[in-house]
N, CA, C and O of each residue as an XYZ file, in Angstrom:
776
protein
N      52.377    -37.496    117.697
C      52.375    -38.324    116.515
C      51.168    -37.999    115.639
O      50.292    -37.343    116.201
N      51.018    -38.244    114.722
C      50.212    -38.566    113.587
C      49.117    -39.631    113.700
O      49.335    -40.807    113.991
N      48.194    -39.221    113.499
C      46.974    -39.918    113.461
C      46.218    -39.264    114.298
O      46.089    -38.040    114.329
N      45.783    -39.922    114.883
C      43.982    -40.124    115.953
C      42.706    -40.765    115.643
O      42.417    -41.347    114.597
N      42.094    -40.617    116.511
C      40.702    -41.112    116.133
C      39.708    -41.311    115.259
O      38.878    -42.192    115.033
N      40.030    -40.173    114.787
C      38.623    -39.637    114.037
C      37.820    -38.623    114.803
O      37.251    -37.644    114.320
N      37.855    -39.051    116.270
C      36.644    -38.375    116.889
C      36.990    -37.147    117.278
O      36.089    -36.594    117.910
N      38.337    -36.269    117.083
C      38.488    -35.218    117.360
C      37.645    -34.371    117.076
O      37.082    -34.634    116.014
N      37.135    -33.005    117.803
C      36.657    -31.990    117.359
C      37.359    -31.238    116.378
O      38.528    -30.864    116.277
N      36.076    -31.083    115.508
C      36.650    -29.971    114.070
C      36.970    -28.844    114.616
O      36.746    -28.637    115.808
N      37.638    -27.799    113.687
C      37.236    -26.543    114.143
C      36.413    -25.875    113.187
O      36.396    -26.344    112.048
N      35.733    -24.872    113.441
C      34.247    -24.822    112.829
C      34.440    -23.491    111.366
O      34.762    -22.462    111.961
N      34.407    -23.345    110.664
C      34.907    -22.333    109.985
C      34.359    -21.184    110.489
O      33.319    -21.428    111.102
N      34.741    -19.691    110.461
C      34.248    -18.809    110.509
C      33.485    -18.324    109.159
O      34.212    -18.147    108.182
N      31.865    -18.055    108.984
C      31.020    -17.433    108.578
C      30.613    -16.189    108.612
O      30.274    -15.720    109.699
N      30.565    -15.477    107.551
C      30.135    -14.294    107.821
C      28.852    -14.032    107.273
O      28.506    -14.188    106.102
N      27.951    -13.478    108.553
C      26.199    -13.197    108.344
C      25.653    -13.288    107.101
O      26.584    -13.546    106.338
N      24.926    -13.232    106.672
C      24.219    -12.925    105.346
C      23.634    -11.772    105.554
O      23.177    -11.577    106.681
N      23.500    -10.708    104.509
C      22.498     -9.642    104.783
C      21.526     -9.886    105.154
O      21.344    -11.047    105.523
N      20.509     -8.990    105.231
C      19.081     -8.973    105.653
C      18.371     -9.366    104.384
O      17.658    -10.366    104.462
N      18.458     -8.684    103.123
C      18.007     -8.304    101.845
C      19.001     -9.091    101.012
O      20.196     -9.261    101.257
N      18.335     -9.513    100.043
C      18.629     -9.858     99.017
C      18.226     -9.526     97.423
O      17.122     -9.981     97.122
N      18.956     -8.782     96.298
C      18.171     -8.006     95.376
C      18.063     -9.054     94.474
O      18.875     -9.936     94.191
N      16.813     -8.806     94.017
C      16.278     -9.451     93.159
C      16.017     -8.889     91.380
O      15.183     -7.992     91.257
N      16.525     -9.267     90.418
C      16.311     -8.126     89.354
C      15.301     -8.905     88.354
O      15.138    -10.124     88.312
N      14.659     -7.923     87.558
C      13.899     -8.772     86.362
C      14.231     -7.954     85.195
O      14.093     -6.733     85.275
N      14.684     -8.537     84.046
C      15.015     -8.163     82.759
C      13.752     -8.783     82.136
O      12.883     -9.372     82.779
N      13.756     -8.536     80.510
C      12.814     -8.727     79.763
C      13.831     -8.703     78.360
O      14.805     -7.995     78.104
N      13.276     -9.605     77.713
C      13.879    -10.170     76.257
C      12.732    -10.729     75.636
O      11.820    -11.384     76.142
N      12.959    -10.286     74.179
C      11.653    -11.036     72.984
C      11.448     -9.970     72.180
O      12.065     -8.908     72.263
N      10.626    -10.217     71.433
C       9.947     -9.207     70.268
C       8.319     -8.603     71.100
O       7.650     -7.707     70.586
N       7.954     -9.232     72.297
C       6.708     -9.056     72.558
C       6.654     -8.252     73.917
O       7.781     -8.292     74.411
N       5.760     -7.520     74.730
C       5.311     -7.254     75.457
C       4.407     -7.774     76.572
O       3.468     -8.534     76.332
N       4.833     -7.179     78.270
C       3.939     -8.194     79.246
C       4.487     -7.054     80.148
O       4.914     -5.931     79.878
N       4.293     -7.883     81.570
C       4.300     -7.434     82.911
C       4.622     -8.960     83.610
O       4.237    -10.114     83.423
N       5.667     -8.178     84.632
C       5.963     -9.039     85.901
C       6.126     -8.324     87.451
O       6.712     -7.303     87.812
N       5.280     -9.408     88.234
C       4.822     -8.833     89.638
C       5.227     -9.958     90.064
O       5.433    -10.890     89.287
N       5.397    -10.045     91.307
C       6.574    -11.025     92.724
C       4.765    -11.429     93.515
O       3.740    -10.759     93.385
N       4.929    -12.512     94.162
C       4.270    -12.802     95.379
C       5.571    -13.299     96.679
O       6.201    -14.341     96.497
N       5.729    -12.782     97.421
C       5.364    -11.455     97.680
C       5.481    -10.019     96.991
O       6.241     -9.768     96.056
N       4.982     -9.505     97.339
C       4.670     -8.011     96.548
C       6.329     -7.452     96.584
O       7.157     -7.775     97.436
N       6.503     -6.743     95.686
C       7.777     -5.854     95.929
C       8.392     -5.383     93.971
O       9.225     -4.559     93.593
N       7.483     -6.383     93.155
C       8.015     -5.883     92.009
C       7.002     -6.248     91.158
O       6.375     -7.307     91.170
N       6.852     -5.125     90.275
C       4.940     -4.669     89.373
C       6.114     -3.690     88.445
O       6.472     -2.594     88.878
N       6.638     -4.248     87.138
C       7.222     -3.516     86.038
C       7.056     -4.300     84.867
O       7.076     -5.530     84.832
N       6.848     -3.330     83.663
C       6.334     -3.558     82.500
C       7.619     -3.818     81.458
O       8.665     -3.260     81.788
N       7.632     -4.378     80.593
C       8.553     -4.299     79.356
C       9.064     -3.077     78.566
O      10.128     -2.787     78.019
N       8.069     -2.581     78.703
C       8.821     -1.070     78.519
C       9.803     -0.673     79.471
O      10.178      0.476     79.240
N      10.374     -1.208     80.480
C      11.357     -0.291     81.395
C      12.593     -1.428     81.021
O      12.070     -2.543     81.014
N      13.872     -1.502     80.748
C      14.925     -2.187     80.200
C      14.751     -3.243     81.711
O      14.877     -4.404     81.321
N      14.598     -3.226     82.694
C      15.136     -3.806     83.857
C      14.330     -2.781     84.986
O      14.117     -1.570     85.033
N      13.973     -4.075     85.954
C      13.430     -3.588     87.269
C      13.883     -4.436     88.690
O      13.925     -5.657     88.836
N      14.137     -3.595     89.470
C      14.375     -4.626     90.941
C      13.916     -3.867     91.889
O      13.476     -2.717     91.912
N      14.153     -5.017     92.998
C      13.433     -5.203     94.403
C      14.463     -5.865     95.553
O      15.192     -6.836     95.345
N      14.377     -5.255     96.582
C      15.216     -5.925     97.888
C      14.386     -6.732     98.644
O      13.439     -6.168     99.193
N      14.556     -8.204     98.835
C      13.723     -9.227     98.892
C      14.306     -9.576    100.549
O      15.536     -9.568    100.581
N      13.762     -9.825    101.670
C      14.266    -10.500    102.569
C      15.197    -12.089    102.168
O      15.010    -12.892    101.253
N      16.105    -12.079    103.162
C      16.835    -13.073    102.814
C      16.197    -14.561    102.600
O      15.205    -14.454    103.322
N      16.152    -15.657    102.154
C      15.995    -16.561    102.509
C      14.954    -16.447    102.378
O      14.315    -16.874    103.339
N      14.098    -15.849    101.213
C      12.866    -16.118    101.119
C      12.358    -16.513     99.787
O      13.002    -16.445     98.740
N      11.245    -16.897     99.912
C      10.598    -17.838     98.545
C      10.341    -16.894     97.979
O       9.862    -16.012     98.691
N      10.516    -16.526     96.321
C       9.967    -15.196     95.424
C       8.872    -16.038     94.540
O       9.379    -17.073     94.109
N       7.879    -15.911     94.263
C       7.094    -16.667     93.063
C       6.909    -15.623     91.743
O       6.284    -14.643     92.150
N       7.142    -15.523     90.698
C       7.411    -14.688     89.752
C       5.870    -14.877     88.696
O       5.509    -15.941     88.192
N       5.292    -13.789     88.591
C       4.025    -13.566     88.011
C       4.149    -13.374     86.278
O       3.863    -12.180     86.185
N       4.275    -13.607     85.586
C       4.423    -13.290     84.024
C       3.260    -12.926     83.148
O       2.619    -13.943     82.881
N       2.792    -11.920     82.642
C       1.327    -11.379     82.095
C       1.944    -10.682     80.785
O       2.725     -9.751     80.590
N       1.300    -11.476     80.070
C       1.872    -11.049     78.348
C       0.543    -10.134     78.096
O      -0.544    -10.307     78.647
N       0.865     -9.134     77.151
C       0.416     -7.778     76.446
C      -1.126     -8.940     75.765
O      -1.108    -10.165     75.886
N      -2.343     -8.123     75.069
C      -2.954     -8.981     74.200
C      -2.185     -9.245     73.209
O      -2.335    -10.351     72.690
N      -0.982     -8.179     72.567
C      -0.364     -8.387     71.301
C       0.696     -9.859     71.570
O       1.381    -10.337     70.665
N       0.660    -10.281     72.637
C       2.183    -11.338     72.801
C       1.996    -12.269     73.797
O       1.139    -12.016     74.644
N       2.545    -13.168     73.862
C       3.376    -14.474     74.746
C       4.000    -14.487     75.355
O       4.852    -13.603     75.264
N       4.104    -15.396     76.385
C       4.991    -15.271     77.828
C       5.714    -16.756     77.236
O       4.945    -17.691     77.016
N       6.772    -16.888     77.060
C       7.442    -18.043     76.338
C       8.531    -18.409     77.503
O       9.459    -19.151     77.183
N       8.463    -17.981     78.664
C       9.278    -18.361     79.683
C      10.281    -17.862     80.674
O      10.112    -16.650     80.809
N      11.342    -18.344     81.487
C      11.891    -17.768     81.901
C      13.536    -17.825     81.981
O      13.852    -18.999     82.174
N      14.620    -17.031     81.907
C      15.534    -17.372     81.907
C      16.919    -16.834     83.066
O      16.507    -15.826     83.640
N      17.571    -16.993     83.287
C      18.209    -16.242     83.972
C      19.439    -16.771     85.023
O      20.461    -17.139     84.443
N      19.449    -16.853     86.598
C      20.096    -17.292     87.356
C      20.211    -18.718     87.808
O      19.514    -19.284     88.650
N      21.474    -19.335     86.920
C      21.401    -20.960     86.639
C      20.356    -21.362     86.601
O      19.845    -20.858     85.600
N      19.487    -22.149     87.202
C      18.098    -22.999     86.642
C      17.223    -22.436     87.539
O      16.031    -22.743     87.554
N      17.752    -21.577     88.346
C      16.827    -20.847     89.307
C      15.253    -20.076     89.174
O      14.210    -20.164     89.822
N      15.712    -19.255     87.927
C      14.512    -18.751     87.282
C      13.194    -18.861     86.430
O      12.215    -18.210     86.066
N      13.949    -20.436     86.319
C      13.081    -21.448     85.045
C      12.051    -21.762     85.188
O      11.330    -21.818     84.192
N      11.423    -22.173     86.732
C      10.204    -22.158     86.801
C       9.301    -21.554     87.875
O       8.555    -22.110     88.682
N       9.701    -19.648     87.563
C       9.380    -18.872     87.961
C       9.423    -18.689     89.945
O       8.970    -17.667     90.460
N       9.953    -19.698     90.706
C      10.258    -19.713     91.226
C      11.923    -19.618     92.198
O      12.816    -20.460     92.298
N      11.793    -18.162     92.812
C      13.430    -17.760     93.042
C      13.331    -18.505     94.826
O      12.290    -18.474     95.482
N      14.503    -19.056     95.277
C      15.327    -18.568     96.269
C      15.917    -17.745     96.857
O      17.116    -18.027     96.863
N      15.588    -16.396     97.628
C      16.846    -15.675     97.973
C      17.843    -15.898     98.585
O      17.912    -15.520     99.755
N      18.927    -16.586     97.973
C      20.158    -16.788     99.237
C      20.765    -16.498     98.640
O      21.702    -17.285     98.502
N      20.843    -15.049     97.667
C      21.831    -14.458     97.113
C      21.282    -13.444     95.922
O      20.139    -13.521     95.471
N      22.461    -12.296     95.397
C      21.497    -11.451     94.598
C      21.045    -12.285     93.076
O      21.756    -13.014     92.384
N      19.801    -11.931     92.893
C      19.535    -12.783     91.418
C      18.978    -12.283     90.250
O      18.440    -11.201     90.484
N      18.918    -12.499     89.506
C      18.589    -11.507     87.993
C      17.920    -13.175     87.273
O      18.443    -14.271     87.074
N      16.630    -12.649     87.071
C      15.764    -13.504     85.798
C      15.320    -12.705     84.737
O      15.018    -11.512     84.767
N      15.314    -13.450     83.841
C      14.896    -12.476     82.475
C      13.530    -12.899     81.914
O      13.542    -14.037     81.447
N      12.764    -12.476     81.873
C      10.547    -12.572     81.327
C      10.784    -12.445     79.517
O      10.760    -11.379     78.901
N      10.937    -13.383     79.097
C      10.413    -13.572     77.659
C       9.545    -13.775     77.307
O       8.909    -14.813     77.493
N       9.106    -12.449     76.415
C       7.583    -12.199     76.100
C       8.014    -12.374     73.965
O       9.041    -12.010     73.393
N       7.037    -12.895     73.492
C       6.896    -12.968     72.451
C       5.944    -12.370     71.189
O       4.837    -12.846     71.441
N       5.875    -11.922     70.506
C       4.631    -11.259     69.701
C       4.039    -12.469     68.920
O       4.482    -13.321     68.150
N       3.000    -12.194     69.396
C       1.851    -13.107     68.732
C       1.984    -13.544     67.006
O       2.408    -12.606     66.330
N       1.770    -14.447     66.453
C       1.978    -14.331     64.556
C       0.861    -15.174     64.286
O       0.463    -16.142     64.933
N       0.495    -14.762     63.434
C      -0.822    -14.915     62.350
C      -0.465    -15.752     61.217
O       0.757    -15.824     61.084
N      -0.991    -16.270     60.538
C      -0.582    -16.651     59.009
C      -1.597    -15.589     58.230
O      -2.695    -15.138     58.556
N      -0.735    -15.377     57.024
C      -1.365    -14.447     56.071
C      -1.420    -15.650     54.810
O      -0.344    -16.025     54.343
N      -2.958    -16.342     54.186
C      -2.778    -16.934     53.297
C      -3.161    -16.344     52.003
O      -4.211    -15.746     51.769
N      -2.336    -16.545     51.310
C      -2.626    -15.879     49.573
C      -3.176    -17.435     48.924
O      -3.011    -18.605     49.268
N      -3.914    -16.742     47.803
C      -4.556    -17.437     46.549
C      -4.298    -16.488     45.684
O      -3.966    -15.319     45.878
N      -4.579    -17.416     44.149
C      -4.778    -16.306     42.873
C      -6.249    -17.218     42.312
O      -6.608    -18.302     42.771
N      -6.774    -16.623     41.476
C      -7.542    -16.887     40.615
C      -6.700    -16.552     39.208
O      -6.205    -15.450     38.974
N      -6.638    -17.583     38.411
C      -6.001    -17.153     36.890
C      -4.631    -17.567     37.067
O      -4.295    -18.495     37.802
N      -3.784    -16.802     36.324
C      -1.997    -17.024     36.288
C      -1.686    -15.834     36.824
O      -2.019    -14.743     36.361
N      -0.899    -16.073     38.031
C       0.384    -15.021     38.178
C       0.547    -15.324     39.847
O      -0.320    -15.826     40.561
N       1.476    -15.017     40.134
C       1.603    -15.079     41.531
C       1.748    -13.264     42.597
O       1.524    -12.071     42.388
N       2.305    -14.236     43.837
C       1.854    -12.897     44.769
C       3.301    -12.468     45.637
O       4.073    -13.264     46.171
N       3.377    -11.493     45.616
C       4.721    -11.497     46.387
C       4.517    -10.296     47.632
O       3.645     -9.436     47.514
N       5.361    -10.349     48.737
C       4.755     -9.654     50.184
C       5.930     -8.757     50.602
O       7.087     -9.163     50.492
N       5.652     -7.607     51.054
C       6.609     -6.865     51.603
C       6.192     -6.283     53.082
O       5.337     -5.398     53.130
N       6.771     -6.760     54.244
C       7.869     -7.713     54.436
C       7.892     -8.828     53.441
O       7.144     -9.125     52.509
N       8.932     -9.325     53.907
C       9.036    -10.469     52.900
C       8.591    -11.948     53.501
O       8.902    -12.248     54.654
N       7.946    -12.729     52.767
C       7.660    -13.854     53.615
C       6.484    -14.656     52.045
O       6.568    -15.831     51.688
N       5.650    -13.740     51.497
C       5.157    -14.121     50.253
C       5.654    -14.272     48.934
O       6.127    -13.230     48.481
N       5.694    -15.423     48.054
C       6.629    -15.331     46.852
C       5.609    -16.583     46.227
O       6.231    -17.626     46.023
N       4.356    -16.625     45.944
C       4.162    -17.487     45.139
C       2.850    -17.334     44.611
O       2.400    -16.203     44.429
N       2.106    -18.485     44.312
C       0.470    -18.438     43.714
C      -0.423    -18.997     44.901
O      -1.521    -18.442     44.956
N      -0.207    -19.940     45.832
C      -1.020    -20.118     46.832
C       0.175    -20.624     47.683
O       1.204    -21.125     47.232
N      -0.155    -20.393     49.097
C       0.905    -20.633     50.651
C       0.297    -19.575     51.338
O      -0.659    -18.833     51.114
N       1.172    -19.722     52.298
C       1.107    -18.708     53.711
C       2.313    -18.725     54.566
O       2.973    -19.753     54.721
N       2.650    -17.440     55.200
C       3.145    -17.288     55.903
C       2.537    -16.229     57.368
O       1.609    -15.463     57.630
N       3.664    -16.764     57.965
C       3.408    -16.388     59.591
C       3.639    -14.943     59.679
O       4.831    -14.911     59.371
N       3.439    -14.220     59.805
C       3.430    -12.833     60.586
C       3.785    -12.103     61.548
O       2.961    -12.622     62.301
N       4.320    -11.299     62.248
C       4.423    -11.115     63.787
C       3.039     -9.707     63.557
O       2.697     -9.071     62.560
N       2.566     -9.686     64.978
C       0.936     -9.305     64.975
C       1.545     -7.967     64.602
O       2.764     -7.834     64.490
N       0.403     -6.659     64.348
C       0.854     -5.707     64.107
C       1.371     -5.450     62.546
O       1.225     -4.346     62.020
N       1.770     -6.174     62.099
C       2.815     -5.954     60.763
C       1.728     -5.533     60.053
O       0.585     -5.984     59.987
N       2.297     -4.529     59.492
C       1.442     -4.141     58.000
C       2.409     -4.579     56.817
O       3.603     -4.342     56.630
N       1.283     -5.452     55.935
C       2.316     -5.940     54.914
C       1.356     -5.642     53.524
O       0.138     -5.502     53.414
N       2.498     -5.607     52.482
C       1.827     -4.792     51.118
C       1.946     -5.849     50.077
O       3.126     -6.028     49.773
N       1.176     -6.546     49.483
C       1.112     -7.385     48.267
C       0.978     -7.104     47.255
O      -0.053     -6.591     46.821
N       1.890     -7.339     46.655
C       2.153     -7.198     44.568
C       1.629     -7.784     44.015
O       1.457     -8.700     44.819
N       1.121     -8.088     43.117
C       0.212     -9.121     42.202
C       1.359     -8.746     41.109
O       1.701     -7.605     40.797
N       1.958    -10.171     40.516
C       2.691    -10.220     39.005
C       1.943    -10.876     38.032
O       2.420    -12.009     38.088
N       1.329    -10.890     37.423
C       0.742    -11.655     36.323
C       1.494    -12.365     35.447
O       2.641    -12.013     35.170
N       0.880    -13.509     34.889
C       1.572    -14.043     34.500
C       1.627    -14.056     33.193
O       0.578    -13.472     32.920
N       2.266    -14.392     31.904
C       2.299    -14.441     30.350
C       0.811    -14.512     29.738
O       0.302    -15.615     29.537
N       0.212    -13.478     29.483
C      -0.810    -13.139     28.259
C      -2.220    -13.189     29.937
O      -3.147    -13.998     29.946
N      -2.039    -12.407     30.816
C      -2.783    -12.059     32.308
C      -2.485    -10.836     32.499
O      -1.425    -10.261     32.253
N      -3.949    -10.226     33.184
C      -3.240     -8.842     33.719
C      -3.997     -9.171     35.226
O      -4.795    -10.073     35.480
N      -3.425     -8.053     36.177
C      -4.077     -8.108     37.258
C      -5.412     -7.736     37.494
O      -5.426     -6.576     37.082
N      -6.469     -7.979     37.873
C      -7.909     -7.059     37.936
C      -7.739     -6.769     39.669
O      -7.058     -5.745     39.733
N      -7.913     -7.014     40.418
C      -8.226     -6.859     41.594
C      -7.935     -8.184     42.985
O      -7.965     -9.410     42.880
N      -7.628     -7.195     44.381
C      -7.921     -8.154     45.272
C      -9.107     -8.309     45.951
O     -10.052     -7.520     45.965
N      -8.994     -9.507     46.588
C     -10.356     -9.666     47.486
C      -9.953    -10.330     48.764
O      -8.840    -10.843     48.884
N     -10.794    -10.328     49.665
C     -10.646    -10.745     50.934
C     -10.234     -9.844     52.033
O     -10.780     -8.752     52.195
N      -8.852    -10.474     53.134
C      -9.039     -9.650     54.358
C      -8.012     -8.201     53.007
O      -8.479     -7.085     53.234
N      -7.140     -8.162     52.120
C      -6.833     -6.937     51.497
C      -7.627     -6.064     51.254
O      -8.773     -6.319     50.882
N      -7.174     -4.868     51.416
C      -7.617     -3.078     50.602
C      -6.978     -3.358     48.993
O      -6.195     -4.178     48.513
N      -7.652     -2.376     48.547
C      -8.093     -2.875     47.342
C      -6.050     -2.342     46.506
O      -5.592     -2.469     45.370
N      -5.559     -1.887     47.567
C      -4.472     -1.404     46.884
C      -3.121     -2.664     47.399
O      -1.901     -2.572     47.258
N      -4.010     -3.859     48.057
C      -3.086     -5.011     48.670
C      -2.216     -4.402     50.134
O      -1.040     -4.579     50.452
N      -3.000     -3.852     50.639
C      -2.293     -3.589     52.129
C      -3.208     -4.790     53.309
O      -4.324     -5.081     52.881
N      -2.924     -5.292     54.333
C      -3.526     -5.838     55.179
C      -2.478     -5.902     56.617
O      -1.282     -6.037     56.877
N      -3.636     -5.732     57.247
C      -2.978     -5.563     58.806
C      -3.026     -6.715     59.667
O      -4.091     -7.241     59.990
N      -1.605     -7.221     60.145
C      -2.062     -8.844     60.987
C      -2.612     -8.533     61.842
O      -2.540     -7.317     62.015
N      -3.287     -9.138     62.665
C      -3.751     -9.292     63.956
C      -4.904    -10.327     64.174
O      -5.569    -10.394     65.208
N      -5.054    -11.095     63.120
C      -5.811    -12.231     63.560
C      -5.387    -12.867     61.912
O      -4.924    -12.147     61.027
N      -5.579    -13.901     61.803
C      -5.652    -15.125     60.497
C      -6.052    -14.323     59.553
O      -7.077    -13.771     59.952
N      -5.744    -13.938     58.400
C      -5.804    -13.184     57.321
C      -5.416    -14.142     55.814
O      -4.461    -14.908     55.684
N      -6.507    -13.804     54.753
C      -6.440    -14.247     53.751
C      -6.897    -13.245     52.279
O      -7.957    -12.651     52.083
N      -6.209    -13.294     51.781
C      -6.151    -12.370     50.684
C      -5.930    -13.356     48.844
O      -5.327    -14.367     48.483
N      -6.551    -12.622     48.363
C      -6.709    -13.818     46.505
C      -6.839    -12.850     45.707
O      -7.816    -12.106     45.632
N      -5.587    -12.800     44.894
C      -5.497    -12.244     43.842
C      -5.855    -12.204     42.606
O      -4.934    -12.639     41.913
N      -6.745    -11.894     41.995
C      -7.566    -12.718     40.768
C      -7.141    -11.458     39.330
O      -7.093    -10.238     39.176
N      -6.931    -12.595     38.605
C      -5.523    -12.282     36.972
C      -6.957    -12.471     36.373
O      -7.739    -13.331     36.778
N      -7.288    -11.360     35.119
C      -7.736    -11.998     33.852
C      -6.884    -12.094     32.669
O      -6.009    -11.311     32.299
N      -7.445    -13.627     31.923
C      -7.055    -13.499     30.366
C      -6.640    -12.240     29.980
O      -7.182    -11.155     30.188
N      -5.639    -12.499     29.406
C      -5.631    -11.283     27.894
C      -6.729    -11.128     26.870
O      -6.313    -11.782     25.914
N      -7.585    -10.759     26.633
C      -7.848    -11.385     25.033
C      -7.836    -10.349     24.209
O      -8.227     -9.203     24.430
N      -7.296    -10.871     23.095
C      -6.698    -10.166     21.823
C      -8.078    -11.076     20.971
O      -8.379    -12.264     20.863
N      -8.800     -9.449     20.361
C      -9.289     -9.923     19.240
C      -8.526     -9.005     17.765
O      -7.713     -8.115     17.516
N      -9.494    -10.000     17.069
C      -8.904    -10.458     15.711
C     -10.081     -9.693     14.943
O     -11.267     -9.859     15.229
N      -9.648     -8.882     13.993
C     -10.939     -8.410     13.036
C     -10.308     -8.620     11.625
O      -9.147     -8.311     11.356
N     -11.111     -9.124     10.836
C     -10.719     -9.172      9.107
C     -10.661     -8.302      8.572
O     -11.424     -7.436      9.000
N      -9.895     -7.938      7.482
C      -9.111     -6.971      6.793
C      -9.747     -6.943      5.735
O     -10.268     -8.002      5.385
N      -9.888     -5.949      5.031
C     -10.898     -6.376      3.541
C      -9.958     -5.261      2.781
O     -10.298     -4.099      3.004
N      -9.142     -5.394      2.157
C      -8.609     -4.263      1.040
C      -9.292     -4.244      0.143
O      -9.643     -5.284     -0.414
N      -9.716     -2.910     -0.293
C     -10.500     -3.088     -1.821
C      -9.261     -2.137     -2.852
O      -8.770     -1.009     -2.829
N      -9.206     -2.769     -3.284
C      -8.304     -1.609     -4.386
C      -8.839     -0.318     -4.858
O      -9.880     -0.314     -5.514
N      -8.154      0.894     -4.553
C      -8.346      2.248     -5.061
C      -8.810      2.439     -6.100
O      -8.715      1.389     -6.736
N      -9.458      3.485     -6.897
C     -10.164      3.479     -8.358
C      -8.462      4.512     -9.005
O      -8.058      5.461     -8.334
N      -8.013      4.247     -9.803
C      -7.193      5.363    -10.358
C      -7.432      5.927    -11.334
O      -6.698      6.837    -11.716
């Protein structure tokens, strides 16, 4: 019949072993540069290589090391469900985390002296005073437009005198417009002798 106890013995499923090893991979994503190394030891690869791995004993704790470039940021981790998030892996299976490194950004602030504004190539400058952010490294080239009855004379600050400046730390550059001036001289006609 149907039923029983409850207390019957189960039968136990069959399992099959786990390997010994378990691979572990590290990718890299961002605009920036770093390095990632394992405690335990088994993986020391840079951002320059697309992807690096390691065969990790099973069932073991990975702690994930993240070392951003001077140019960049370590902005976190992403990868195998929530596994990778806070740099701490499980091996009880193969896993892939990804090291997001970021490039550092600066603000570049413009001024003018006089009328006219400033415009930036890259693009990010378009006015008479503001700032924008940068990613480090960028070389960016500033236009001076002058404005109605202004010409440009010169820049000053972190700019070369031809408006080039290189990010890598807080940068400020001022564009200084002079007046037009139009002079005026009096006319004196004298009439011809004929």
């Amino acid at each position: 019949p149907r039923g029983g106890t409850g207390n019957e013995p189960r039968a136990t499923p069959s399992l099959a072993p786990l390997p010994p090893t378990m691979n572990l991979t590290i990718n890299f994503s961002g605009t920036g540069h770093g390095r990632v190394t394992t405690d335990p030891s088994g993986i020391d690869c840079d951002s320059s290589q697309a992807k690096c791995s390691h065969s990790f004993d099973t069932a073991t704790w990975i702690n994930l090391k993240a070392t951003a470039a001077a140019d960049s940021k370590f902005t976190g981790w992403s990868g195998f469900q929530s596994d990778c998030e806070d740099g701490i892996v499980f091996m009880s299976g193969p896993r892939s985390c990804t090291a997001n490194f970021e490039l550092l950004r600066f603000p570049l602030t413009v001024t003018t002296v006089g009328q006219g504004k400033v415009s930036s190539n890259p693009a990010g400058i378009d006015c008479s005073q503001c700032a924008h952010d940068f990613d480090t490294g960028t070389e960016v080239t500033l236009t001076a437009v002058p404005g109605d009855g202004w010409q440009f004379k010169e820049w000053s600050g972190a700019c070369d005198k031809a408006g080039h400046v290189k990010i890598n730390v807080n940068r400020q550059c001022q564009a200084i417009f002079d007046k037009i001036v139009y002079y005026s001289y009096p006319l004196t006609i004298k009439p011809m002798a004929v």
